[in-house]
């Protein structure tokens, strides 16, 4: 482990939704309340402008404004990861520089998804271009093959990156390949930090020995996952399994209603309205809202969902 990675994340990092007004513009004033709610629900960090935050749908100026506002609102009480991935590596580099200048703790990046990277040296060189914008910030490569269509061998990447990417701290790993995730934890003499990103498989990741998790559902179901982690640490495997099953049932409902668009609507259900998704994601309709709320009630969601911090 190098100096850059000396502080390892223990616990949950939420990927907040970017709150939006009805016209799609960013609801900057709502960000403070979102951050306070994460803090009061035991969350350790935030991953801003990622998939959940609709970063790829935002302009560079909007991303900078949202990131700066989240960082200010966190006021050092949460670790802040700023996602800077962009189809233009130069824009990504500028986003990285902005994140460093505004006090982010980490940067993370996917790579361009239009012209996809084909080789590990190409991946390393592209990440180096982004990292040049923020030479003081640890960098996490964001591996999410289901969305990027990029699925290079992450073990080989970590083995080859050592020495070539001095700020590389690890990978935000969002894929169900648990054996590969575990191998990454031990690649390059265990130098790198692996943060797991498939919330409905958190228990499986715990079983591999991991202890840092980044995801969308920690925005609205943090108590459930904290109970899961506690049960696992106390050796109460059956209880941990029950908690995970609830998460699996919840994610099945989320998937039924279209994934991210449905999750953003769930924030309004818990009392912290983040508005609708913007195009190209399909706006959530009122009739879907009523029907999904009924489905969530049936699995007891409102008994173990996040409690909103009232100012
Ligand atoms: O990376 C998120 N993945 C996507 C994190 O956005 C594709 C996850 O937190 C999922 O939203 C979550 C529900 O499937 O596991």
PDB file of C-alpha atoms and ligand atoms in Angstrom:
ATOM      1  CA  UNK A   1       0.000   0.000   0.000  1.00  0.00           C
ATOM      2  CA  UNK A   2       1.461   3.363  -0.970  1.00  0.00           C
ATOM      3  CA  UNK A   3       0.946   6.693   0.851  1.00  0.00           C
ATOM      4  CA  UNK A   4      -1.828   7.665  -1.496  1.00  0.00           C
ATOM      5  CA  UNK A   5      -3.987   4.789  -0.350  1.00  0.00           C
ATOM      6  CA  UNK A   6      -3.208   4.974   3.363  1.00  0.00           C
ATOM      7  CA  UNK A   7      -6.813   5.677   4.369  1.00  0.00           C
ATOM      8  CA  UNK A   8      -9.009   2.825   3.294  1.00  0.00           C
ATOM      9  CA  UNK A   9     -12.774   3.207   3.222  1.00  0.00           C
ATOM     10  CA  UNK A  10     -14.651   1.162   5.808  1.00  0.00           C
ATOM     11  CA  UNK A  11     -18.386   1.156   5.240  1.00  0.00           C
ATOM     12  CA  UNK A  12     -20.823   2.737   2.834  1.00  0.00           C
ATOM     13  CA  UNK A  13     -20.207   5.386   0.211  1.00  0.00           C
ATOM     14  CA  UNK A  14     -23.465   6.625  -1.346  1.00  0.00           C
ATOM     15  CA  UNK A  15     -23.634   7.795  -4.944  1.00  0.00           C
ATOM     16  CA  UNK A  16     -26.044  10.720  -4.559  1.00  0.00           C
ATOM     17  CA  UNK A  17     -28.611  11.678  -7.183  1.00  0.00           C
ATOM     18  CA  UNK A  18     -28.093  15.117  -8.660  1.00  0.00           C
ATOM     19  CA  UNK A  19     -31.250  16.969  -7.603  1.00  0.00           C
ATOM     20  CA  UNK A  20     -33.032  18.648 -10.508  1.00  0.00           C
ATOM     21  CA  UNK A  21     -35.862  21.121 -10.962  1.00  0.00           C
ATOM     22  CA  UNK A  22     -38.839  20.272 -13.170  1.00  0.00           C
ATOM     23  CA  UNK A  23     -37.092  21.963 -16.132  1.00  0.00           C
ATOM     24  CA  UNK A  24     -34.007  19.738 -15.687  1.00  0.00           C
ATOM     25  CA  UNK A  25     -31.760  22.431 -14.224  1.00  0.00           C
ATOM     26  CA  UNK A  26     -29.792  21.513 -11.113  1.00  0.00           C
ATOM     27  CA  UNK A  27     -31.486  22.120  -7.765  1.00  0.00           C
ATOM     28  CA  UNK A  28     -28.329  23.257  -6.004  1.00  0.00           C
ATOM     29  CA  UNK A  29     -30.103  24.289  -2.780  1.00  0.00           C
ATOM     30  CA  UNK A  30     -31.294  20.709  -2.173  1.00  0.00           C
ATOM     31  CA  UNK A  31     -27.729  19.369  -2.011  1.00  0.00           C
ATOM     32  CA  UNK A  32     -27.151  20.408   1.598  1.00  0.00           C
ATOM     33  CA  UNK A  33     -30.175  18.412   2.802  1.00  0.00           C
ATOM     34  CA  UNK A  34     -29.061  15.348   0.826  1.00  0.00           C
ATOM     35  CA  UNK A  35     -25.614  15.481   2.408  1.00  0.00           C
ATOM     36  CA  UNK A  36     -26.984  15.990   5.929  1.00  0.00           C
ATOM     37  CA  UNK A  37     -29.214  12.954   5.463  1.00  0.00           C
ATOM     38  CA  UNK A  38     -26.293  10.795   4.364  1.00  0.00           C
ATOM     39  CA  UNK A  39     -24.233  11.897   7.373  1.00  0.00           C
ATOM     40  CA  UNK A  40     -27.041  11.266   9.860  1.00  0.00           C
ATOM     41  CA  UNK A  41     -27.592   7.785   8.388  1.00  0.00           C
ATOM     42  CA  UNK A  42     -24.053   6.575   8.974  1.00  0.00           C
ATOM     43  CA  UNK A  43     -22.694   6.995   5.441  1.00  0.00           C
ATOM     44  CA  UNK A  44     -18.907   7.470   5.194  1.00  0.00           C
ATOM     45  CA  UNK A  45     -18.523   9.035   1.774  1.00  0.00           C
ATOM     46  CA  UNK A  46     -20.120  10.211  -1.449  1.00  0.00           C
ATOM     47  CA  UNK A  47     -19.456   9.385  -5.085  1.00  0.00           C
ATOM     48  CA  UNK A  48     -20.721  12.446  -6.960  1.00  0.00           C
ATOM     49  CA  UNK A  49     -21.643  12.868 -10.638  1.00  0.00           C
ATOM     50  CA  UNK A  50     -21.343   9.124 -11.274  1.00  0.00           C
ATOM     51  CA  UNK A  51     -23.949   6.939 -12.979  1.00  0.00           C
ATOM     52  CA  UNK A  52     -26.479   7.564 -10.206  1.00  0.00           C
ATOM     53  CA  UNK A  53     -25.727  11.300 -10.235  1.00  0.00           C
ATOM     54  CA  UNK A  54     -26.306  11.372 -14.027  1.00  0.00           C
ATOM     55  CA  UNK A  55     -22.833  12.883 -14.476  1.00  0.00           C
ATOM     56  CA  UNK A  56     -22.599  11.650 -18.090  1.00  0.00           C
ATOM     57  CA  UNK A  57     -25.813  13.583 -18.920  1.00  0.00           C
ATOM     58  CA  UNK A  58     -24.533  16.860 -17.478  1.00  0.00           C
ATOM     59  CA  UNK A  59     -22.468  19.625 -19.061  1.00  0.00           C
ATOM     60  CA  UNK A  60     -18.944  20.164 -17.774  1.00  0.00           C
ATOM     61  CA  UNK A  61     -20.006  23.448 -16.135  1.00  0.00           C
ATOM     62  CA  UNK A  62     -22.900  21.703 -14.367  1.00  0.00           C
ATOM     63  CA  UNK A  63     -20.646  18.880 -13.204  1.00  0.00           C
ATOM     64  CA  UNK A  64     -18.188  21.363 -11.769  1.00  0.00           C
ATOM     65  CA  UNK A  65     -20.909  23.271  -9.966  1.00  0.00           C
ATOM     66  CA  UNK A  66     -22.517  20.125  -8.557  1.00  0.00           C
ATOM     67  CA  UNK A  67     -19.173  18.688  -7.416  1.00  0.00           C
ATOM     68  CA  UNK A  68     -18.140  21.928  -5.702  1.00  0.00           C
ATOM     69  CA  UNK A  69     -21.507  22.169  -3.946  1.00  0.00           C
ATOM     70  CA  UNK A  70     -21.371  18.564  -2.701  1.00  0.00           C
ATOM     71  CA  UNK A  71     -17.802  19.069  -1.466  1.00  0.00           C
ATOM     72  CA  UNK A  72     -18.748  22.251   0.399  1.00  0.00           C
ATOM     73  CA  UNK A  73     -21.826  20.611   1.920  1.00  0.00           C
ATOM     74  CA  UNK A  74     -19.786  17.592   3.056  1.00  0.00           C
ATOM     75  CA  UNK A  75     -17.565  19.953   5.041  1.00  0.00           C
ATOM     76  CA  UNK A  76     -14.980  17.170   5.566  1.00  0.00           C
ATOM     77  CA  UNK A  77     -17.561  15.002   7.375  1.00  0.00           C
ATOM     78  CA  UNK A  78     -17.813  12.692   4.371  1.00  0.00           C
ATOM     79  CA  UNK A  79     -15.069  11.580   1.992  1.00  0.00           C
ATOM     80  CA  UNK A  80     -15.874  12.885  -1.478  1.00  0.00           C
ATOM     81  CA  UNK A  81     -15.136  11.010  -4.675  1.00  0.00           C
ATOM     82  CA  UNK A  82     -15.728  13.071  -7.813  1.00  0.00           C
ATOM     83  CA  UNK A  83     -16.448  11.087 -10.929  1.00  0.00           C
ATOM     84  CA  UNK A  84     -14.666  12.798 -13.832  1.00  0.00           C
ATOM     85  CA  UNK A  85     -15.075  10.260 -16.646  1.00  0.00           C
ATOM     86  CA  UNK A  86     -15.971  11.853 -19.985  1.00  0.00           C
ATOM     87  CA  UNK A  87     -15.864  10.917 -23.683  1.00  0.00           C
ATOM     88  CA  UNK A  88     -13.166  13.577 -24.080  1.00  0.00           C
ATOM     89  CA  UNK A  89     -10.107  12.794 -21.948  1.00  0.00           C
ATOM     90  CA  UNK A  90      -9.243  16.506 -21.992  1.00  0.00           C
ATOM     91  CA  UNK A  91     -12.587  17.413 -20.421  1.00  0.00           C
ATOM     92  CA  UNK A  92     -12.027  14.630 -17.886  1.00  0.00           C
ATOM     93  CA  UNK A  93      -8.625  16.106 -17.061  1.00  0.00           C
ATOM     94  CA  UNK A  94     -10.213  19.518 -16.481  1.00  0.00           C
ATOM     95  CA  UNK A  95     -12.865  17.980 -14.252  1.00  0.00           C
ATOM     96  CA  UNK A  96     -10.071  16.273 -12.306  1.00  0.00           C
ATOM     97  CA  UNK A  97      -8.194  19.558 -11.887  1.00  0.00           C
ATOM     98  CA  UNK A  98     -11.396  21.242 -10.725  1.00  0.00           C
ATOM     99  CA  UNK A  99     -12.056  18.468  -8.187  1.00  0.00           C
ATOM    100  CA  UNK A 100      -8.562  18.831  -6.757  1.00  0.00           C
ATOM    101  CA  UNK A 101      -8.828  22.605  -6.582  1.00  0.00           C
ATOM    102  CA  UNK A 102     -12.156  22.399  -4.735  1.00  0.00           C
ATOM    103  CA  UNK A 103     -11.024  19.936  -2.094  1.00  0.00           C
ATOM    104  CA  UNK A 104     -12.255  16.528  -3.261  1.00  0.00           C
ATOM    105  CA  UNK A 105     -10.673  13.534  -1.522  1.00  0.00           C
ATOM    106  CA  UNK A 106     -10.570  11.235  -4.561  1.00  0.00           C
ATOM    107  CA  UNK A 107     -11.266  11.207  -8.268  1.00  0.00           C
ATOM    108  CA  UNK A 108     -12.707   8.313 -10.188  1.00  0.00           C
ATOM    109  CA  UNK A 109     -13.194   7.824 -13.888  1.00  0.00           C
ATOM    110  CA  UNK A 110     -14.749   5.587 -16.478  1.00  0.00           C
ATOM    111  CA  UNK A 111     -13.092   5.728 -19.880  1.00  0.00           C
ATOM    112  CA  UNK A 112     -14.672   6.931 -23.147  1.00  0.00           C
ATOM    113  CA  UNK A 113     -17.513   4.696 -24.224  1.00  0.00           C
ATOM    114  CA  UNK A 114     -17.835   5.768 -27.861  1.00  0.00           C
ATOM    115  CA  UNK A 115     -14.284   4.836 -28.893  1.00  0.00           C
ATOM    116  CA  UNK A 116     -13.702   2.052 -26.405  1.00  0.00           C
ATOM    117  CA  UNK A 117     -10.276   1.296 -25.057  1.00  0.00           C
ATOM    118  CA  UNK A 118      -9.053  -2.117 -26.299  1.00  0.00           C
ATOM    119  CA  UNK A 119      -5.837  -2.765 -24.398  1.00  0.00           C
ATOM    120  CA  UNK A 120      -4.430  -2.419 -20.893  1.00  0.00           C
ATOM    121  CA  UNK A 121      -1.566  -0.117 -21.965  1.00  0.00           C
ATOM    122  CA  UNK A 122      -4.246   2.048 -23.613  1.00  0.00           C
ATOM    123  CA  UNK A 123      -6.234   2.048 -20.383  1.00  0.00           C
ATOM    124  CA  UNK A 124      -3.165   3.044 -18.367  1.00  0.00           C
ATOM    125  CA  UNK A 125      -2.200   5.849 -20.774  1.00  0.00           C
ATOM    126  CA  UNK A 126      -5.752   7.214 -20.830  1.00  0.00           C
ATOM    127  CA  UNK A 127      -5.987   7.183 -17.045  1.00  0.00           C
ATOM    128  CA  UNK A 128      -2.586   8.925 -16.882  1.00  0.00           C
ATOM    129  CA  UNK A 129      -4.008  11.712 -19.059  1.00  0.00           C
ATOM    130  CA  UNK A 130      -6.901  12.187 -16.621  1.00  0.00           C
ATOM    131  CA  UNK A 131      -4.699  11.864 -13.522  1.00  0.00           C
ATOM    132  CA  UNK A 132      -2.388  14.620 -14.822  1.00  0.00           C
ATOM    133  CA  UNK A 133      -5.184  17.070 -13.938  1.00  0.00           C
ATOM    134  CA  UNK A 134      -5.147  16.053 -10.268  1.00  0.00           C
ATOM    135  CA  UNK A 135      -1.648  14.876  -9.311  1.00  0.00           C
ATOM    136  CA  UNK A 136      -2.427  15.105  -5.582  1.00  0.00           C
ATOM    137  CA  UNK A 137      -5.637  13.058  -5.604  1.00  0.00           C
ATOM    138  CA  UNK A 138      -5.839   9.276  -5.400  1.00  0.00           C
ATOM    139  CA  UNK A 139      -7.596   7.864  -8.455  1.00  0.00           C
ATOM    140  CA  UNK A 140     -10.043   4.982  -8.655  1.00  0.00           C
ATOM    141  CA  UNK A 141     -10.684   3.441 -12.043  1.00  0.00           C
ATOM    142  CA  UNK A 142     -14.435   2.953 -12.380  1.00  0.00           C
ATOM    143  CA  UNK A 143     -15.003  -0.512 -13.798  1.00  0.00           C
ATOM    144  CA  UNK A 144     -18.651  -0.879 -14.788  1.00  0.00           C
ATOM    145  CA  UNK A 145     -18.737  -3.077 -17.899  1.00  0.00           C
ATOM    146  CA  UNK A 146     -22.551  -3.261 -18.050  1.00  0.00           C
ATOM    147  CA  UNK A 147     -22.724   0.466 -18.767  1.00  0.00           C
ATOM    148  CA  UNK A 148     -19.417   1.175 -20.530  1.00  0.00           C
ATOM    149  CA  UNK A 149     -19.115  -1.993 -22.593  1.00  0.00           C
ATOM    150  CA  UNK A 150     -15.442  -2.075 -21.552  1.00  0.00           C
ATOM    151  CA  UNK A 151     -14.433  -5.318 -19.872  1.00  0.00           C
ATOM    152  CA  UNK A 152     -10.676  -5.581 -19.712  1.00  0.00           C
ATOM    153  CA  UNK A 153      -8.886  -7.939 -17.293  1.00  0.00           C
ATOM    154  CA  UNK A 154      -8.736  -5.961 -14.042  1.00  0.00           C
ATOM    155  CA  UNK A 155      -6.125  -8.208 -12.404  1.00  0.00           C
ATOM    156  CA  UNK A 156      -3.758  -7.693 -15.333  1.00  0.00           C
ATOM    157  CA  UNK A 157      -4.504  -3.956 -15.197  1.00  0.00           C
ATOM    158  CA  UNK A 158      -3.497  -3.712 -11.530  1.00  0.00           C
ATOM    159  CA  UNK A 159      -0.363  -5.774 -12.111  1.00  0.00           C
ATOM    160  CA  UNK A 160       0.689  -3.568 -15.026  1.00  0.00           C
ATOM    161  CA  UNK A 161      -0.357  -0.236 -13.473  1.00  0.00           C
ATOM    162  CA  UNK A 162       2.048  -0.513 -10.539  1.00  0.00           C
ATOM    163  CA  UNK A 163       4.827   1.999 -11.157  1.00  0.00           C
ATOM    164  CA  UNK A 164       3.072   3.573 -14.153  1.00  0.00           C
ATOM    165  CA  UNK A 165       0.138   5.306 -12.484  1.00  0.00           C
ATOM    166  CA  UNK A 166       1.495   6.782  -9.244  1.00  0.00           C
ATOM    167  CA  UNK A 167      -1.865   8.129  -8.059  1.00  0.00           C
ATOM    168  CA  UNK A 168      -3.852   4.958  -8.737  1.00  0.00           C
ATOM    169  CA  UNK A 169      -5.502   3.923  -5.454  1.00  0.00           C
ATOM    170  CA  UNK A 170      -7.710   1.135  -6.746  1.00  0.00           C
ATOM    171  CA  UNK A 171     -10.924   0.265  -8.529  1.00  0.00           C
ATOM    172  CA  UNK A 172     -14.588   0.992  -8.010  1.00  0.00           C
ATOM    173  CA  UNK A 173     -15.712  -2.419  -9.097  1.00  0.00           C
ATOM    174  CA  UNK A 174     -19.321  -2.724 -10.280  1.00  0.00           C
ATOM    175  CA  UNK A 175     -19.789  -6.209 -11.711  1.00  0.00           C
ATOM    176  CA  UNK A 176     -21.010  -9.524 -10.326  1.00  0.00           C
ATOM    177  CA  UNK A 177     -17.747 -11.414 -10.915  1.00  0.00           C
ATOM    178  CA  UNK A 178     -16.874 -12.094  -7.306  1.00  0.00           C
ATOM    179  CA  UNK A 179     -13.869 -14.343  -7.989  1.00  0.00           C
ATOM    180  CA  UNK A 180     -12.336 -11.637 -10.160  1.00  0.00           C
ATOM    181  CA  UNK A 181     -13.076  -8.960  -7.557  1.00  0.00           C
ATOM    182  CA  UNK A 182     -11.343 -11.098  -4.919  1.00  0.00           C
ATOM    183  CA  UNK A 183      -8.345 -11.669  -7.182  1.00  0.00           C
ATOM    184  CA  UNK A 184      -8.051  -7.891  -7.693  1.00  0.00           C
ATOM    185  CA  UNK A 185      -7.872  -7.397  -3.913  1.00  0.00           C
ATOM    186  CA  UNK A 186      -4.735  -9.522  -3.911  1.00  0.00           C
ATOM    187  CA  UNK A 187      -3.200  -8.377  -7.181  1.00  0.00           C
ATOM    188  CA  UNK A 188       0.083  -6.482  -7.105  1.00  0.00           C
ATOM    189  CA  UNK A 189       0.732  -7.618  -3.503  1.00  0.00           C
ATOM    190  CA  UNK A 190      -2.600  -6.250  -2.267  1.00  0.00           C
ATOM    191  CA  UNK A 191      -1.472  -2.713  -2.936  1.00  0.00           C
ATOM    192  CA  UNK A 192      -4.805  -1.517  -4.270  1.00  0.00           C
ATOM    193  CA  UNK A 193      -8.134  -0.769  -2.662  1.00  0.00           C
ATOM    194  CA  UNK A 194     -11.216  -2.409  -4.132  1.00  0.00           C
ATOM    195  CA  UNK A 195     -14.570  -0.762  -3.543  1.00  0.00           C
ATOM    196  CA  UNK A 196     -17.528  -2.942  -4.429  1.00  0.00           C
ATOM    197  CA  UNK A 197     -20.409  -1.472  -6.375  1.00  0.00           C
ATOM    198  CA  UNK A 198     -23.215  -4.011  -6.800  1.00  0.00           C
ATOM    199  CA  UNK A 199     -25.366  -3.306  -3.744  1.00  0.00           C
ATOM    200  CA  UNK A 200     -27.543  -6.418  -4.115  1.00  0.00           C
ATOM    201  CA  UNK A 201     -24.368  -8.534  -3.691  1.00  0.00           C
ATOM    202  CA  UNK A 202     -22.803  -6.710  -0.752  1.00  0.00           C
ATOM    203  CA  UNK A 203     -22.849  -9.805   1.463  1.00  0.00           C
ATOM    204  CA  UNK A 204     -20.930 -11.777  -1.146  1.00  0.00           C
ATOM    205  CA  UNK A 205     -18.318  -9.011  -1.254  1.00  0.00           C
ATOM    206  CA  UNK A 206     -18.057  -9.046   2.543  1.00  0.00           C
ATOM    207  CA  UNK A 207     -17.334 -12.753   2.328  1.00  0.00           C
ATOM    208  CA  UNK A 208     -14.295 -12.059   0.145  1.00  0.00           C
ATOM    209  CA  UNK A 209     -12.891  -9.813   2.882  1.00  0.00           C
ATOM    210  CA  UNK A 210     -13.802  -6.424   1.407  1.00  0.00           C
ATOM    211  CA  UNK A 211     -15.043  -3.551   3.572  1.00  0.00           C
ATOM    212  CA  UNK A 212     -15.781  -0.598   1.298  1.00  0.00           C
ATOM    213  CA  UNK A 213     -18.926  -0.278  -0.777  1.00  0.00           C
ATOM    214  CA  UNK A 214     -20.136   2.388  -3.206  1.00  0.00           C
ATOM    215  CA  UNK A 215     -23.701   2.370  -4.463  1.00  0.00           C
ATOM    216  CA  UNK A 216     -26.967   4.025  -5.278  1.00  0.00           C
ATOM    217  CA  UNK A 217     -29.266   2.181  -2.879  1.00  0.00           C
ATOM    218  CA  UNK A 218     -27.313   3.471   0.155  1.00  0.00           C
ATOM    219  CA  UNK A 219     -29.091   6.783  -0.489  1.00  0.00           C
ATOM    220  CA  UNK A 220     -32.445   5.380   0.569  1.00  0.00           C
ATOM    221  CA  UNK A 221     -31.761   2.088   2.388  1.00  0.00           C
ATOM    222  CA  UNK A 222     -28.689   2.784   4.515  1.00  0.00           C
ATOM    223  CA  UNK A 223     -30.120   1.323   7.772  1.00  0.00           C
ATOM    224  CA  UNK A 224     -30.714  -2.032   6.060  1.00  0.00           C
ATOM    225  CA  UNK A 225     -27.120  -2.324   4.837  1.00  0.00           C
ATOM    226  CA  UNK A 226     -25.634  -1.159   8.139  1.00  0.00           C
ATOM    227  CA  UNK A 227     -27.649  -3.870   9.884  1.00  0.00           C
ATOM    228  CA  UNK A 228     -26.370  -6.381   7.308  1.00  0.00           C
ATOM    229  CA  UNK A 229     -22.722  -5.422   7.881  1.00  0.00           C
ATOM    230  CA  UNK A 230     -23.163  -5.469  11.662  1.00  0.00           C
ATOM    231  CA  UNK A 231     -24.771  -8.921  11.559  1.00  0.00           C
ATOM    232  CA  UNK A 232     -21.958 -10.246   9.390  1.00  0.00           C
ATOM    233  CA  UNK A 233     -19.290  -8.818  11.699  1.00  0.00           C
ATOM    234  CA  UNK A 234     -21.106 -10.367  14.695  1.00  0.00           C
ATOM    235  CA  UNK A 235     -21.105 -13.770  13.001  1.00  0.00           C
ATOM    236  CA  UNK A 236     -24.897 -13.729  12.521  1.00  0.00           C
ATOM    237  CA  UNK A 237     -24.880 -15.016   8.980  1.00  0.00           C
ATOM    238  CA  UNK A 238     -28.589 -15.831   8.793  1.00  0.00           C
ATOM    239  CA  UNK A 239     -29.530 -12.321   9.811  1.00  0.00           C
ATOM    240  CA  UNK A 240     -27.098 -10.911   7.245  1.00  0.00           C
ATOM    241  CA  UNK A 241     -28.684 -13.140   4.595  1.00  0.00           C
ATOM    242  CA  UNK A 242     -32.165 -11.876   5.496  1.00  0.00           C
ATOM    243  CA  UNK A 243     -30.994  -8.279   5.123  1.00  0.00           C
ATOM    244  CA  UNK A 244     -29.420  -9.064   1.760  1.00  0.00           C
ATOM    245  CA  UNK A 245     -32.616 -10.766   0.605  1.00  0.00           C
ATOM    246  CA  UNK A 246     -34.536  -7.578   1.370  1.00  0.00           C
ATOM    247  CA  UNK A 247     -32.052  -5.647  -0.737  1.00  0.00           C
ATOM    248  CA  UNK A 248     -32.434  -8.179  -3.550  1.00  0.00           C
ATOM    249  CA  UNK A 249     -36.238  -7.819  -3.416  1.00  0.00           C
ATOM    250  CA  UNK A 250     -35.891  -4.050  -3.435  1.00  0.00           C
ATOM    251  CA  UNK A 251     -33.562  -4.107  -6.444  1.00  0.00           C
ATOM    252  CA  UNK A 252     -35.966  -6.424  -8.302  1.00  0.00           C
ATOM    253  CA  UNK A 253     -38.635  -3.736  -7.895  1.00  0.00           C
ATOM    254  CA  UNK A 254     -36.155  -1.052  -8.986  1.00  0.00           C
ATOM    255  CA  UNK A 255     -35.311  -3.045 -12.112  1.00  0.00           C
ATOM    256  CA  UNK A 256     -39.033  -3.626 -12.829  1.00  0.00           C
ATOM    257  CA  UNK A 257     -39.531   0.156 -12.952  1.00  0.00           C
ATOM    258  CA  UNK A 258     -36.475   0.924 -15.069  1.00  0.00           C
ATOM    259  CA  UNK A 259     -33.469   1.176 -12.736  1.00  0.00           C
ATOM    260  CA  UNK A 260     -32.012   4.603 -12.150  1.00  0.00           C
ATOM    261  CA  UNK A 261     -35.176   6.543 -13.056  1.00  0.00           C
ATOM    262  CA  UNK A 262     -37.070   4.543 -10.428  1.00  0.00           C
ATOM    263  CA  UNK A 263     -34.399   5.052  -7.779  1.00  0.00           C
ATOM    264  CA  UNK A 264     -34.515   8.810  -8.162  1.00  0.00           C
ATOM    265  CA  UNK A 265     -38.288   8.645  -7.636  1.00  0.00           C
ATOM    266  CA  UNK A 266     -37.692   6.673  -4.409  1.00  0.00           C
ATOM    267  CA  UNK A 267     -35.983   9.728  -2.936  1.00  0.00           C
ATOM    268  CA  UNK A 268     -39.313  11.561  -3.091  1.00  0.00           C
ATOM    269  CA  UNK A 269     -40.947   8.568  -1.378  1.00  0.00           C
ATOM    270  CA  UNK A 270     -38.623   8.853   1.602  1.00  0.00           C
ATOM    271  CA  UNK A 271     -39.223  12.611   1.799  1.00  0.00           C
ATOM    272  CA  UNK A 272     -36.170  13.994   0.038  1.00  0.00           C
ATOM    273  CA  UNK A 273     -37.372  14.944  -3.435  1.00  0.00           C
ATOM    274  CA  UNK A 274     -34.501  14.979  -5.957  1.00  0.00           C
ATOM    275  CA  UNK A 275     -36.785  15.616  -8.934  1.00  0.00           C
ATOM    276  CA  UNK A 276     -36.982  13.508 -12.068  1.00  0.00           C
ATOM    277  CA  UNK A 277     -34.195  12.118 -14.255  1.00  0.00           C
ATOM    278  CA  UNK A 278     -33.290  14.088 -17.362  1.00  0.00           C
ATOM    279  CA  UNK A 279     -33.239  12.754 -20.914  1.00  0.00           C
ATOM    280  CA  UNK A 280     -31.944  10.471 -22.363  1.00  0.00           C
ATOM    281  CA  UNK A 281     -33.268   8.616 -19.288  1.00  0.00           C
ATOM    282  CA  UNK A 282     -37.034   8.344 -19.547  1.00  0.00           C
ATOM    283  CA  UNK A 283     -38.854  10.586 -17.045  1.00  0.00           C
ATOM    284  CA  UNK A 284     -40.747   8.712 -14.315  1.00  0.00           C
ATOM    285  CA  UNK A 285     -44.538   8.960 -14.590  1.00  0.00           C
ATOM    286  CA  UNK A 286     -46.992   9.598 -11.771  1.00  0.00           C
ATOM    287  CA  UNK A 287     -48.874   6.303 -12.308  1.00  0.00           C
ATOM    288  CA  UNK A 288     -45.582   4.387 -12.052  1.00  0.00           C
ATOM    289  CA  UNK A 289     -44.861   6.247  -8.826  1.00  0.00           C
ATOM    290  CA  UNK A 290     -48.121   5.062  -7.252  1.00  0.00           C
ATOM    291  CA  UNK A 291     -47.628   1.487  -8.385  1.00  0.00           C
ATOM    292  CA  UNK A 292     -43.973   1.294  -7.276  1.00  0.00           C
ATOM    293  CA  UNK A 293     -44.783   2.754  -3.867  1.00  0.00           C
ATOM    294  CA  UNK A 294     -47.324  -0.059  -3.412  1.00  0.00           C
ATOM    295  CA  UNK A 295     -44.741  -2.691  -4.388  1.00  0.00           C
ATOM    296  CA  UNK A 296     -42.185  -1.224  -1.987  1.00  0.00           C
ATOM    297  CA  UNK A 297     -44.711  -1.079   0.834  1.00  0.00           C
ATOM    298  CA  UNK A 298     -45.403  -4.777   0.318  1.00  0.00           C
ATOM    299  CA  UNK A 299     -41.748  -5.662   1.055  1.00  0.00           C
ATOM    300  CA  UNK A 300     -41.593  -3.411   4.141  1.00  0.00           C
ATOM    301  CA  UNK A 301     -39.274  -0.836   2.534  1.00  0.00           C
ATOM    302  CA  UNK A 302     -40.639   2.050   4.600  1.00  0.00           C
ATOM    303  CA  UNK A 303     -39.683   0.225   7.833  1.00  0.00           C
ATOM    304  CA  UNK A 304     -35.977   0.123   7.015  1.00  0.00           C
ATOM    305  CA  UNK A 305     -35.433   3.001   4.622  1.00  0.00           C
ATOM    306  CA  UNK A 306     -33.182   6.000   5.217  1.00  0.00           C
ATOM    307  CA  UNK A 307     -34.596   8.639   7.594  1.00  0.00           C
ATOM    308  CA  UNK A 308     -34.370  12.149   6.208  1.00  0.00           C
ATOM    309  CA  UNK A 309     -32.489  14.685   8.349  1.00  0.00           C
ATOM    310  CA  UNK A 310     -34.746  17.679   8.970  1.00  0.00           C
ATOM    311  CA  UNK A 311     -32.880  20.989   9.254  1.00  0.00           C
TER     312      UNK A 311
HETATM  313  O1  LIG B   1     -22.252   1.406  -9.355  1.00  0.00           O
HETATM  314  C1  LIG B   1     -24.607   1.150  -9.166  1.00  0.00           C
HETATM  315  N1  LIG B   1     -24.685   0.577 -10.469  1.00  0.00           N
HETATM  316  C2  LIG B   1     -25.243   1.218 -11.480  1.00  0.00           C
HETATM  317  C3  LIG B   1     -23.222   1.385  -8.719  1.00  0.00           C
HETATM  318  O2  LIG B   1     -25.609   2.363 -11.419  1.00  0.00           O
HETATM  319  C4  LIG B   1     -25.371   0.451 -12.759  1.00  0.00           C
HETATM  320  C5  LIG B   1     -25.255   0.213  -8.152  1.00  0.00           C
HETATM  321  O3  LIG B   1     -25.298   0.879  -6.923  1.00  0.00           O
HETATM  322  C6  LIG B   1     -26.649  -0.208  -8.581  1.00  0.00           C
HETATM  323  O4  LIG B   1     -27.450   0.915  -8.854  1.00  0.00           O
HETATM  324  C7  LIG B   1     -27.340  -1.053  -7.510  1.00  0.00           C
HETATM  325  C8  LIG B   1     -28.712  -1.503  -7.926  1.00  0.00           C
HETATM  326  O5  LIG B   1     -28.628  -2.420  -8.977  1.00  0.00           O
HETATM  327  O6  LIG B   1     -26.533  -2.138  -7.211  1.00  0.00           O
END
